[in-house]
mmCIF file of C-alpha atoms and ligand atoms in Angstrom:
data_model
loop_
_atom_site.group_PDB
_atom_site.id
_atom_site.type_symbol
_atom_site.label_atom_id
_atom_site.label_comp_id
_atom_site.label_asym_id
_atom_site.label_seq_id
_atom_site.Cartn_x
_atom_site.Cartn_y
_atom_site.Cartn_z
ATOM 1 C CA MET A 1 -60.121 50.174 8.116
ATOM 2 C CA PRO A 2 -59.026 49.599 4.524
ATOM 3 C CA GLU A 3 -60.561 51.680 1.814
ATOM 4 C CA LYS A 4 -62.983 49.955 -0.467
ATOM 5 C CA ASN A 5 -61.919 50.120 -4.088
ATOM 6 C CA GLU A 6 -64.581 49.831 -6.806
ATOM 7 C CA ASN A 7 -62.384 47.155 -8.446
ATOM 8 C CA ASP A 8 -62.957 44.904 -5.379
ATOM 9 C CA ALA A 9 -66.562 44.362 -6.458
ATOM 10 C CA PRO A 10 -67.260 40.953 -7.933
ATOM 11 C CA GLY A 11 -67.446 40.795 -11.685
ATOM 12 C CA VAL A 12 -65.377 43.851 -12.434
ATOM 13 C CA PRO A 13 -62.813 42.798 -15.019
ATOM 14 C CA GLY A 14 -59.216 43.252 -13.980
ATOM 15 C CA GLY A 15 -60.070 43.670 -10.303
ATOM 16 C CA PRO A 16 -58.485 41.686 -7.468
ATOM 17 C CA VAL A 17 -61.464 39.308 -7.085
ATOM 18 C CA THR A 18 -61.379 38.427 -10.769
ATOM 19 C CA ASP A 19 -57.600 38.055 -10.655
ATOM 20 C CA ARG A 20 -57.892 35.670 -7.697
ATOM 21 C CA ARG A 21 -60.569 33.610 -9.470
ATOM 22 C CA ASP A 22 -58.525 33.443 -12.653
ATOM 23 C CA PHE A 23 -55.477 32.424 -10.663
ATOM 24 C CA LEU A 24 -57.421 29.655 -8.862
ATOM 25 C CA LYS A 25 -58.911 28.435 -12.157
ATOM 26 C CA THR A 26 -55.467 28.311 -13.734
ATOM 27 C CA LEU A 27 -54.031 26.579 -10.686
ATOM 28 C CA SER A 28 -56.798 23.947 -10.584
ATOM 29 C CA ARG A 29 -56.422 23.328 -14.328
ATOM 30 C CA ALA A 30 -52.690 22.870 -13.873
ATOM 31 C CA PHE A 31 -53.252 20.347 -11.067
ATOM 32 C CA LEU A 32 -55.870 18.496 -13.131
ATOM 33 C CA GLY A 33 -53.484 18.446 -16.082
ATOM 34 C CA ILE A 34 -50.654 17.024 -13.983
ATOM 35 C CA TRP A 35 -53.025 14.464 -12.433
ATOM 36 C CA ALA A 36 -54.323 13.435 -15.887
ATOM 37 C CA VAL A 37 -50.808 12.984 -17.299
ATOM 38 C CA GLY A 38 -49.771 10.930 -14.262
ATOM 39 C CA GLY A 39 -52.913 8.801 -14.463
ATOM 40 C CA ALA A 40 -52.496 8.234 -18.204
ATOM 41 C CA THR A 41 -48.849 7.235 -17.704
ATOM 42 C CA ALA A 42 -49.771 4.782 -14.938
ATOM 43 C CA LEU A 43 -52.567 3.312 -17.068
ATOM 44 C CA ALA A 44 -50.298 2.984 -20.104
ATOM 45 C CA SER A 45 -47.602 1.197 -18.104
ATOM 46 C CA TYR A 46 -50.231 -1.143 -16.634
ATOM 47 C CA LEU A 47 -51.681 -2.008 -20.041
ATOM 48 C CA LYS A 48 -48.342 -2.388 -21.797
ATOM 49 C CA ALA A 49 -47.384 -6.045 -22.219
ATOM 50 C CA PRO A 50 -44.206 -6.949 -20.347
ATOM 51 C CA GLU A 51 -41.183 -7.448 -22.518
ATOM 52 C CA HIS A 52 -40.275 -11.077 -22.649
ATOM 53 C CA ASN A 53 -36.796 -11.992 -23.647
ATOM 54 C CA GLU A 54 -36.300 -15.747 -23.680
ATOM 55 C CA ALA A 55 -32.578 -15.422 -23.106
ATOM 56 C CA SER A 56 -32.988 -13.193 -20.078
ATOM 57 C CA SER A 57 -35.674 -15.412 -18.557
ATOM 58 C CA GLU A 58 -33.304 -18.385 -18.515
ATOM 59 C CA ARG A 59 -32.046 -19.098 -15.037
ATOM 60 C CA THR A 60 -29.720 -21.539 -13.406
ATOM 61 C CA VAL A 61 -31.182 -23.257 -10.372
ATOM 62 C CA ARG A 62 -28.965 -24.897 -7.774
ATOM 63 C CA VAL A 63 -30.337 -28.349 -6.992
ATOM 64 C CA GLY A 64 -27.855 -29.633 -4.426
ATOM 65 C CA MET A 65 -24.870 -31.913 -4.096
ATOM 66 C CA LEU A 66 -24.511 -34.741 -6.599
ATOM 67 C CA ALA A 67 -23.545 -37.086 -3.748
ATOM 68 C CA ASP A 68 -26.950 -36.461 -2.142
ATOM 69 C CA LEU A 69 -28.854 -37.690 -5.226
ATOM 70 C CA ARG A 70 -29.296 -41.426 -4.963
ATOM 71 C CA LEU A 71 -29.021 -43.603 -8.064
ATOM 72 C CA GLY A 72 -32.386 -44.094 -9.751
ATOM 73 C CA GLU A 73 -34.077 -41.567 -7.491
ATOM 74 C CA ALA A 74 -35.806 -38.375 -8.503
ATOM 75 C CA VAL A 75 -36.177 -35.162 -6.610
ATOM 76 C CA VAL A 76 -38.755 -32.549 -7.432
ATOM 77 C CA VAL A 77 -37.461 -29.021 -7.529
ATOM 78 C CA ARG A 78 -40.247 -26.522 -6.960
ATOM 79 C CA HIS A 79 -39.440 -23.726 -9.328
ATOM 80 C CA GLY A 80 -42.433 -21.388 -9.361
ATOM 81 C CA VAL A 81 -44.999 -22.634 -11.849
ATOM 82 C CA LYS A 82 -42.360 -24.790 -13.530
ATOM 83 C CA PRO A 83 -41.445 -27.578 -11.112
ATOM 84 C CA PHE A 84 -39.075 -30.154 -12.543
ATOM 85 C CA PHE A 85 -37.608 -33.550 -11.770
ATOM 86 C CA VAL A 86 -33.913 -34.135 -11.346
ATOM 87 C CA ILE A 87 -33.186 -37.818 -11.796
ATOM 88 C CA ARG A 88 -29.821 -39.455 -11.305
ATOM 89 C CA LEU A 89 -29.602 -42.277 -13.833
ATOM 90 C CA ASP A 90 -26.104 -43.534 -12.972
ATOM 91 C CA ALA A 91 -22.873 -42.428 -11.355
ATOM 92 C CA THR A 92 -22.404 -39.484 -13.684
ATOM 93 C CA LYS A 93 -25.628 -38.980 -15.645
ATOM 94 C CA VAL A 94 -28.275 -36.668 -14.230
ATOM 95 C CA ILE A 95 -31.308 -35.487 -16.184
ATOM 96 C CA ALA A 96 -33.898 -32.810 -15.583
ATOM 97 C CA LEU A 97 -37.429 -32.985 -16.945
ATOM 98 C CA SER A 98 -40.471 -30.838 -16.422
ATOM 99 C CA ALA A 99 -42.838 -32.135 -13.734
ATOM 100 C CA VAL A 100 -45.844 -30.541 -15.433
ATOM 101 C CA CYS A 101 -47.954 -32.746 -17.702
ATOM 102 C CA THR A 102 -48.302 -31.521 -21.261
ATOM 103 C CA HIS A 103 -51.966 -32.519 -21.313
ATOM 104 C CA VAL A 104 -53.701 -30.199 -18.837
ATOM 105 C CA ARG A 105 -50.759 -29.328 -16.611
ATOM 106 C CA CYS A 106 -51.182 -31.743 -13.708
ATOM 107 C CA ILE A 107 -48.131 -32.279 -11.537
ATOM 108 C CA LEU A 108 -46.469 -35.573 -12.417
ATOM 109 C CA THR A 109 -45.062 -38.287 -10.178
ATOM 110 C CA TYR A 110 -41.989 -40.434 -10.637
ATOM 111 C CA ASP A 111 -42.427 -44.211 -10.752
ATOM 112 C CA ARG A 112 -39.028 -45.520 -9.763
ATOM 113 C CA ASP A 113 -39.840 -49.195 -10.340
ATOM 114 C CA ARG A 114 -41.025 -48.638 -13.910
ATOM 115 C CA ARG A 115 -38.515 -45.848 -14.550
ATOM 116 C CA ALA A 116 -41.324 -43.689 -15.857
ATOM 117 C CA ILE A 117 -43.052 -40.434 -15.101
ATOM 118 C CA VAL A 118 -46.776 -40.809 -14.493
ATOM 119 C CA CYS A 119 -49.637 -38.364 -14.533
ATOM 120 C CA PRO A 120 -52.193 -38.946 -11.765
ATOM 121 C CA CYS A 121 -54.918 -37.059 -13.624
ATOM 122 C CA HIS A 122 -55.487 -39.147 -16.778
ATOM 123 C CA ASP A 123 -52.776 -41.781 -16.479
ATOM 124 C CA GLY A 124 -50.461 -40.236 -19.035
ATOM 125 C CA ARG A 125 -46.996 -41.806 -18.986
ATOM 126 C CA PHE A 126 -43.599 -40.558 -20.081
ATOM 127 C CA ASP A 127 -40.234 -42.250 -20.377
ATOM 128 C CA LEU A 128 -37.056 -40.778 -18.901
ATOM 129 C CA ASN A 129 -36.348 -38.967 -22.163
ATOM 130 C CA GLY A 130 -39.657 -37.163 -21.728
ATOM 131 C CA ASN A 131 -41.336 -39.058 -24.583
ATOM 132 C CA VAL A 132 -45.009 -39.946 -24.268
ATOM 133 C CA LEU A 133 -45.470 -43.677 -23.626
ATOM 134 C CA SER A 134 -49.235 -43.704 -23.305
ATOM 135 C CA GLY A 135 -52.259 -41.617 -22.462
ATOM 136 C CA PRO A 136 -53.529 -38.267 -23.675
ATOM 137 C CA PRO A 137 -50.455 -36.003 -23.347
ATOM 138 C CA PRO A 138 -50.006 -34.414 -26.772
ATOM 139 C CA LYS A 139 -46.264 -33.801 -26.604
ATOM 140 C CA PRO A 140 -43.098 -34.804 -24.749
ATOM 141 C CA LEU A 141 -41.927 -33.231 -21.539
ATOM 142 C CA PRO A 142 -39.465 -30.381 -21.848
ATOM 143 C CA SER A 143 -36.003 -31.302 -20.627
ATOM 144 C CA TYR A 144 -33.431 -28.953 -19.152
ATOM 145 C CA GLU A 145 -29.688 -28.793 -19.256
ATOM 146 C CA VAL A 146 -27.959 -30.167 -16.170
ATOM 147 C CA LEU A 147 -24.563 -28.813 -15.121
ATOM 148 C CA THR A 148 -22.298 -30.261 -12.477
ATOM 149 C CA ARG A 149 -19.669 -27.989 -10.963
ATOM 150 C CA ALA A 150 -17.464 -28.983 -8.050
ATOM 151 C CA GLY A 151 -19.870 -31.736 -7.048
ATOM 152 C CA GLU A 152 -22.931 -29.481 -7.143
ATOM 153 C CA VAL A 153 -25.827 -29.943 -9.547
ATOM 154 C CA PHE A 154 -27.382 -27.004 -11.356
ATOM 155 C CA VAL A 155 -30.235 -26.968 -13.855
ATOM 156 C CA ARG A 156 -30.672 -24.321 -16.500
ATOM 157 C CA VAL A 157 -34.406 -23.625 -16.845
HETATM 158 S S1 LIG B 201 -53.161 -33.975 -17.290
HETATM 159 FE FE1 LIG B 201 -51.704 -35.512 -17.500
HETATM 160 S S2 LIG B 201 -52.664 -36.991 -18.700
HETATM 161 FE FE2 LIG B 201 -54.144 -35.450 -18.480
#
C-alpha cells in the first residue's frame, strides 16, 4: 500500500493534486485557445468577400461545329446564370448575345421570323445587335466575342 504524503491532500500548494489541476487547466486553456483561433479563422474566411478579377472570370465556351448551326437559327447555350444565344447570320458571321433580359432578368426567346429577341415577361424586344427596339428594358443586351477555330465555334464570356 502506498504511503500517504501530506502533499497529496487537496489544496496544498505544490502538491501532486494541485499540479494535476494546474496541468489540466493549462491543457484545457490551450485547447480552447486553439479552438478559438481555428473558429475565428474559419469565420474570417467565410465573411471575407471573394476576390473578383474580371480577367480571370472570362471563359471560353465551346458551342459546337459551325456546320451544325443553321443559317438564321439561334441556339441557346446554358452557361450557369448567364445563358446566351449563338445566332448564325450568314455563311461566316456568327454572333453571341446574352439571353437574359436587362429589365428584370427574364430568359429571352428568339423570334426567327422577325429576326429579333423577345422577352416573354413584359414584351421587351431587342434587335440582333442587342439594341432595345421596344418595351421596358433599360439597356442593350451584352454581346460576346465569337471565335471560330477549325470549324468549331467558341464564345468568350
Ligand atoms: S423582364 Fe424583359 S421586358 Fe421585363
